Short mmCIF file of C-alpha atoms and ligand atoms in Angstrom, two decimals:
data_model
loop_
_atom_site.label_atom_id
_atom_site.label_comp_id
_atom_site.label_asym_id
_atom_site.label_seq_id
_atom_site.Cartn_x
_atom_site.Cartn_y
_atom_site.Cartn_z
CA MET T 290 3.96 0.46 -27.65
CA LEU T 291 4.89 0.84 -23.99
CA TYR T 292 4.14 -2.36 -22.07
CA LEU T 293 3.64 -2.40 -18.29
CA CYS T 294 4.62 -5.91 -17.48
CA ALA T 295 3.90 -7.76 -14.17
CA THR T 296 6.55 -10.06 -12.70
CA PRO T 297 6.16 -12.55 -9.80
CA ILE T 298 6.06 -11.32 -6.16
CA GLY T 299 7.76 -14.50 -4.91
CA ASN T 300 6.77 -17.62 -6.77
CA LEU T 301 8.35 -17.71 -10.24
CA GLU T 302 5.50 -19.83 -11.53
CA ASP T 303 3.32 -16.70 -11.37
CA MET T 304 5.11 -15.39 -14.45
CA THR T 305 2.55 -15.38 -17.27
CA PHE T 306 3.00 -16.88 -20.74
CA ARG T 307 2.20 -13.48 -22.18
CA ALA T 308 4.79 -11.71 -20.03
CA ILE T 309 7.49 -14.11 -21.30
CA LYS T 310 6.39 -13.62 -24.89
CA ILE T 311 6.29 -9.82 -24.67
CA LEU T 312 9.60 -9.56 -22.81
CA ARG T 313 11.21 -11.65 -25.59
CA GLU T 314 9.70 -9.56 -28.38
CA VAL T 315 10.25 -5.95 -27.21
CA ASN T 316 13.34 -3.97 -28.24
CA LEU T 317 14.16 -2.90 -24.70
CA ILE T 318 13.24 -3.76 -21.09
CA ALA T 319 13.36 -0.91 -18.54
CA ALA T 320 13.98 -2.49 -15.12
CA GLU T 321 14.08 -1.12 -11.59
CA ASP T 322 17.05 -3.34 -10.66
CA THR T 323 18.81 -4.79 -13.70
CA ARG T 324 20.69 -7.43 -11.68
CA ARG T 325 17.52 -8.78 -10.24
CA THR T 326 15.64 -8.65 -13.49
CA ARG T 327 18.58 -10.31 -15.30
CA LYS T 328 18.16 -13.37 -13.06
CA LEU T 329 14.43 -13.54 -13.85
CA LEU T 330 15.11 -13.16 -17.61
CA THR T 331 17.81 -15.85 -17.50
CA HIS T 332 15.41 -18.22 -15.75
CA PHE T 333 12.87 -17.76 -18.60
CA ASP T 334 15.48 -17.73 -21.37
CA ILE T 335 14.83 -14.11 -22.35
CA HIS T 336 17.72 -12.18 -23.93
CA THR T 337 16.31 -8.71 -24.55
CA PRO T 338 18.58 -5.74 -23.74
CA LEU T 339 17.99 -4.08 -20.37
CA ILE T 340 18.19 -0.51 -19.17
CA ARG T 341 18.13 0.65 -15.55
CA PHE T 342 15.01 2.65 -14.70
CA ASP T 343 14.71 3.47 -11.03
CA GLU T 344 13.74 6.46 -8.87
CA ASN T 345 17.23 7.98 -9.09
CA CYS T 346 17.62 7.98 -12.85
CA LYS T 347 14.02 7.99 -14.01
CA ALA T 348 13.97 11.53 -15.49
CA VAL T 349 17.01 10.98 -17.79
CA VAL T 350 16.06 7.42 -18.69
CA ALA T 351 12.44 8.33 -19.32
CA GLU T 352 13.65 10.76 -21.99
CA LYS T 353 15.73 8.03 -23.69
CA ILE T 354 12.84 5.58 -23.54
CA LEU T 355 10.44 8.09 -25.05
CA GLN T 356 12.86 8.76 -27.92
CA ARG T 357 13.03 5.06 -28.70
CA LEU T 358 9.26 4.71 -28.49
CA GLN T 359 8.77 7.69 -30.80
CA ALA T 360 11.25 6.07 -33.26
CA GLY T 361 8.83 3.10 -33.46
CA GLU T 362 10.45 0.70 -31.00
CA SER T 363 8.60 -1.15 -28.25
CA VAL T 364 9.62 -1.04 -24.60
CA ALA T 365 8.48 -3.06 -21.57
CA VAL T 366 8.74 -1.68 -18.05
CA VAL T 367 9.16 -4.15 -15.18
CA SER T 368 9.70 -3.55 -11.43
CA ASP T 369 11.46 -5.83 -8.95
CA ALA T 370 8.14 -7.54 -8.19
CA GLY T 371 4.51 -7.32 -9.11
CA LEU T 372 2.99 -4.55 -11.15
CA PRO T 373 5.14 -1.62 -12.23
CA ALA T 374 3.70 1.77 -11.24
CA ILE T 375 2.17 0.34 -8.04
CA SER T 376 4.45 1.65 -5.25
CA ASP T 377 7.14 1.22 -7.89
CA PRO T 378 8.56 3.28 -10.77
CA GLY T 379 6.57 3.49 -14.01
CA ALA T 380 3.60 5.79 -13.39
CA ASN T 381 5.44 8.91 -14.53
CA LEU T 382 6.64 7.23 -17.71
CA VAL T 383 3.09 6.18 -18.53
CA ARG T 384 1.94 9.82 -18.18
CA LEU T 385 4.77 11.09 -20.40
CA ALA T 386 4.07 8.39 -23.05
CA ILE T 387 0.37 9.18 -23.14
CA ASP T 388 1.15 12.90 -23.47
CA VAL T 389 3.18 12.30 -26.64
CA GLY T 390 0.61 9.93 -28.15
CA ILE T 391 2.26 6.53 -27.45
CA ASN T 392 -0.01 3.60 -26.71
CA VAL T 393 0.35 1.83 -23.35
CA CYS T 394 -0.56 -1.79 -22.79
CA PRO T 395 -0.88 -3.74 -19.48
CA ILE T 396 0.53 -7.22 -19.15
CA PRO T 397 -1.30 -8.17 -15.92
CA GLY T 398 -0.11 -10.57 -13.29
CA ALA T 399 0.95 -10.80 -9.64
CA ASN T 400 0.28 -7.89 -7.31
CA ALA T 401 0.72 -8.01 -3.52
CA ALA T 402 -2.14 -5.62 -2.56
CA LEU T 403 -4.88 -7.46 -4.48
CA SER T 404 -3.56 -10.90 -3.60
CA ALA T 405 -3.80 -9.91 0.11
CA LEU T 406 -7.26 -8.33 -0.30
CA ILE T 407 -8.87 -11.37 -1.97
CA CYS T 408 -7.67 -13.69 0.82
CA SER T 409 -8.39 -11.22 3.65
CA GLY T 410 -12.05 -12.17 4.16
CA LEU T 411 -12.74 -8.44 4.49
CA ASP T 412 -15.08 -6.50 2.19
CA THR T 413 -13.80 -6.62 -1.38
CA THR T 414 -16.63 -4.60 -2.92
CA LYS T 415 -15.12 -1.27 -1.94
CA PHE T 416 -11.43 -0.83 -1.15
CA LEU T 417 -8.77 1.80 -1.16
CA PHE T 418 -5.09 1.13 -1.86
CA ALA T 419 -3.10 3.50 0.38
CA GLY T 420 0.44 2.20 -0.42
CA PHE T 421 3.32 2.93 1.99
CA PRO T 422 2.47 5.28 4.89
CA PRO T 423 4.59 8.48 5.00
CA LYS T 424 7.82 8.08 6.98
CA SER T 425 7.53 11.33 8.97
CA LYS T 426 5.45 10.85 12.08
CA LYS T 427 3.45 14.05 11.57
CA ASN T 428 2.59 13.26 7.95
CA ARG T 429 1.77 9.67 8.82
CA ARG T 430 -0.66 10.72 11.54
CA GLU T 431 -2.41 13.16 9.20
CA PHE T 432 -2.55 10.47 6.50
CA LEU T 433 -4.12 8.00 8.94
CA GLU T 434 -6.58 10.57 10.39
CA LYS T 435 -7.91 11.19 6.85
CA LEU T 436 -8.22 7.46 6.07
CA SER T 437 -9.92 6.66 9.41
CA THR T 438 -13.35 7.80 8.23
CA ILE T 439 -13.35 5.87 4.93
CA GLU T 440 -16.09 3.27 4.61
CA ALA T 441 -14.05 0.84 2.53
CA THR T 442 -11.35 -1.75 3.18
CA ILE T 443 -7.92 -0.06 3.20
CA ILE T 444 -4.72 -1.73 1.98
CA PHE T 445 -1.23 -0.60 3.06
CA TYR T 446 2.29 -1.74 2.30
CA GLU T 447 4.75 -1.49 5.18
CA ALA T 448 8.37 -2.54 5.82
CA PRO T 449 8.77 -5.20 8.59
CA HIS T 450 10.86 -2.96 10.87
CA ARG T 451 8.19 -0.28 10.85
CA LEU T 452 5.24 -2.60 11.15
CA LYS T 453 4.71 -2.66 14.92
CA ASN T 454 4.95 1.08 15.27
CA PHE T 455 2.56 1.48 12.36
CA LEU T 456 0.01 -0.89 13.91
CA ALA T 457 0.19 0.92 17.25
CA GLU T 458 -0.61 4.21 15.52
CA LEU T 459 -3.33 2.55 13.48
CA ALA T 460 -4.98 1.24 16.69
CA GLU T 461 -4.80 4.68 18.25
CA ILE T 462 -6.23 6.57 15.25
CA PHE T 463 -8.62 3.99 13.75
CA GLY T 464 -9.81 2.44 16.98
CA GLU T 465 -10.19 -1.36 17.28
CA ARG T 466 -10.79 -2.88 13.85
CA GLU T 467 -10.31 -6.22 12.15
CA ILE T 468 -7.07 -6.43 10.21
CA VAL T 469 -5.27 -9.02 8.19
CA LEU T 470 -1.48 -9.16 7.86
CA ALA T 471 -0.61 -11.00 4.65
CA ARG T 472 2.97 -12.10 4.93
CA GLU T 473 5.36 -13.52 2.30
CA LEU T 474 2.59 -13.95 -0.30
CA THR T 475 3.25 -16.77 -2.81
CA LYS T 476 6.42 -17.77 -0.98
CA ILE T 477 7.21 -20.80 1.18
CA HIS T 478 6.37 -19.01 4.45
CA GLU T 479 3.15 -17.40 3.22
CA GLU T 480 0.74 -16.76 6.08
CA PHE T 481 -2.32 -14.66 7.00
CA LEU T 482 -2.61 -13.28 10.51
CA ARG T 483 -6.13 -12.15 11.30
CA GLY T 484 -7.65 -10.39 14.29
CA LYS T 485 -8.14 -7.06 16.04
CA ILE T 486 -5.22 -4.64 15.67
CA SER T 487 -4.29 -4.91 19.37
CA GLU T 488 -4.37 -8.74 19.27
CA LEU T 489 -1.98 -8.87 16.28
CA LEU T 490 0.29 -6.33 17.92
CA GLU T 491 0.59 -8.64 20.90
CA LYS T 492 1.20 -11.71 18.69
CA LEU T 493 3.87 -10.10 16.53
CA ASP T 494 7.32 -10.50 17.93
CA GLU T 495 9.94 -9.43 15.41
CA PRO T 496 8.16 -9.18 12.09
CA ARG T 497 10.18 -10.64 9.24
CA GLY T 498 9.52 -10.77 5.52
CA GLU T 499 7.21 -8.74 3.33
CA PHE T 500 3.80 -7.60 4.61
CA VAL T 501 0.55 -6.24 3.25
CA VAL T 502 -1.77 -4.79 5.88
CA VAL T 503 -5.47 -5.01 5.08
CA VAL T 504 -7.78 -3.03 7.38
CA GLU T 505 -11.52 -3.17 7.79
CA GLY T 506 -13.19 0.11 6.73
CA LYS T 507 -15.24 2.25 9.01
CA LYS T 508 -18.56 0.49 9.55
CA PHE T 509 -21.12 1.67 7.00
CA SER T 510 -24.11 1.37 9.29
CA GLU T 511 -22.54 3.03 12.30
CA PRO T 512 -25.19 5.09 14.04
CA SER T 513 -24.52 8.81 14.30
CA LEU T 514 -22.67 9.62 17.46
CA PRO T 515 -24.61 10.89 20.48
CA GLU T 516 -23.10 14.34 20.75
CA GLU T 517 -24.04 15.02 24.38
CA ASN T 518 -22.28 11.86 25.47
CA ILE T 519 -19.14 12.80 23.64
CA SER T 520 -19.08 16.31 25.10
CA GLU T 521 -19.87 14.93 28.56
CA VAL T 522 -17.04 12.46 28.35
CA TYR T 523 -14.72 15.13 26.92
CA GLU T 524 -15.63 17.58 29.73
CA LYS T 525 -15.03 14.92 32.36
CA LEU T 526 -11.61 14.18 30.91
CA LEU T 527 -10.72 17.92 30.94
CA ALA T 528 -11.95 18.14 34.53
CA ALA T 529 -9.70 15.18 35.35
CA GLY T 530 -6.75 17.29 34.29
CA LEU T 531 -6.13 16.15 30.67
CA ASP T 532 -5.23 18.77 28.10
CA LYS T 533 -7.59 19.20 25.09
CA LYS T 534 -5.59 17.01 22.72
CA SER T 535 -5.27 14.12 25.17
CA ALA T 536 -8.93 14.42 26.13
CA MET T 537 -9.90 14.14 22.47
CA ARG T 538 -7.63 11.15 22.01
CA GLU T 539 -9.08 9.39 25.05
CA ALA T 540 -12.66 10.16 23.94
CA ALA T 541 -11.84 8.83 20.47
CA LYS T 542 -10.65 5.57 22.03
CA LYS T 543 -13.69 5.29 24.20
CA PHE T 544 -16.13 5.80 21.29
CA ASN T 545 -13.93 3.79 18.90
CA VAL T 546 -13.84 6.63 16.33
CA SER T 547 -11.15 8.95 15.02
CA ARG T 548 -10.05 12.13 16.78
CA ARG T 549 -11.34 14.10 13.81
CA GLU T 550 -14.86 12.80 14.49
CA ILE T 551 -14.65 13.75 18.14
CA TYR T 552 -13.48 17.19 17.09
CA ASN T 553 -16.33 17.58 14.56
CA SER T 554 -18.85 16.33 17.08
CA LEU T 555 -17.64 18.80 19.73
CA LEU T 556 -17.84 21.61 17.18
CA GLY T 557 -21.40 20.50 16.33
CA SER T 558 -22.49 20.42 19.97
CA SER T 559 -21.05 23.89 20.71
CA ASN T 560 -23.07 25.52 17.87
N1 SAM N 822 4.75 -3.36 -7.36
C1 SAM N 822 4.53 -4.29 -6.26
C2 SAM N 822 3.11 -4.88 -6.39
O1 SAM N 822 2.49 -4.83 -7.46
O2 SAM N 822 2.62 -5.48 -5.44
C3 SAM N 822 4.74 -3.61 -4.96
C4 SAM N 822 6.17 -3.12 -4.75
S1 SAM N 822 6.45 -2.30 -3.25
C5 SAM N 822 8.01 -1.56 -3.55
C6 SAM N 822 6.96 -3.60 -2.16
C7 SAM N 822 5.95 -3.84 -1.05
O3 SAM N 822 4.89 -4.66 -1.53
C8 SAM N 822 6.55 -4.62 0.13
O4 SAM N 822 7.17 -3.76 1.05
C9 SAM N 822 5.33 -5.29 0.70
O5 SAM N 822 4.59 -4.40 1.51
C10 SAM N 822 4.51 -5.62 -0.55
N2 SAM N 822 4.89 -6.93 -1.08
C11 SAM N 822 5.57 -7.22 -2.21
N3 SAM N 822 5.70 -8.56 -2.36
C12 SAM N 822 5.07 -9.10 -1.31
C13 SAM N 822 4.85 -10.47 -0.89
N4 SAM N 822 5.32 -11.51 -1.58
N5 SAM N 822 4.14 -10.70 0.26
C14 SAM N 822 3.68 -9.65 1.00
N6 SAM N 822 3.86 -8.36 0.66
C15 SAM N 822 4.53 -8.09 -0.47
#
């Protein structure tokens, strides 16, 4: 059996009884950072052998783990925090294990994305986990453009030093929306910052700690856009001297929609 075992995202009391039991019983624990996991295991009096399993060594170690699983041993995968395979190593190993007929078993527990979502006050009936935005500006903009039309709450992870820049791009591409910044979940300085994207951008000074960004989805009942108005506004912006790209960006801001929607609407009105 391959166990995917959750560990706390801050508060050690979020470790489950079952996680402790399974981590004691398995033959091997595959951990993203063995030093960090060793501390957790010591705290819970767990003495199972550990093997390093991170992005750099995952191909070689996955092979070793599979061999042991096929020999009848049991292995648990843990990440530094939360659920393995969620913006953390593990997913690939699960695929490989399934392909060779090994059973996989979840040991559920803490997860930053869902903890943020349930306290966000935003729609929890439909949501999309988008993970970390791409680091390259071009890829990030394309990624956000695609997400901007989704009618479901969207959840991102982002590092504190990239947060302000990310929020500025989000405001530009998504238009004004409600967001919730869930900071330092389950830790002493846990807080939820709620408001419009631009309001939170103003409030944030130097973001510190770990953040989940939860963003309101595109409104389900939004009326279809009046195409003449969009093209009128667009034409006026061109006449005022803006190039096509800037005119589309300004029109998108004005109508509080994505650039892609402006583009589609202009295509529609020119047919
Ligand atoms: N596997 C983890 C999970 O299940 O939540 C996520 C790991 S990912 C590498 C780390 C990111 O998760 C952080 O950059 C942050 O965005 C988010 N995160 C993890 N712990 C958090 C916490 N206590 N409070 C807020 N965000 C957290």
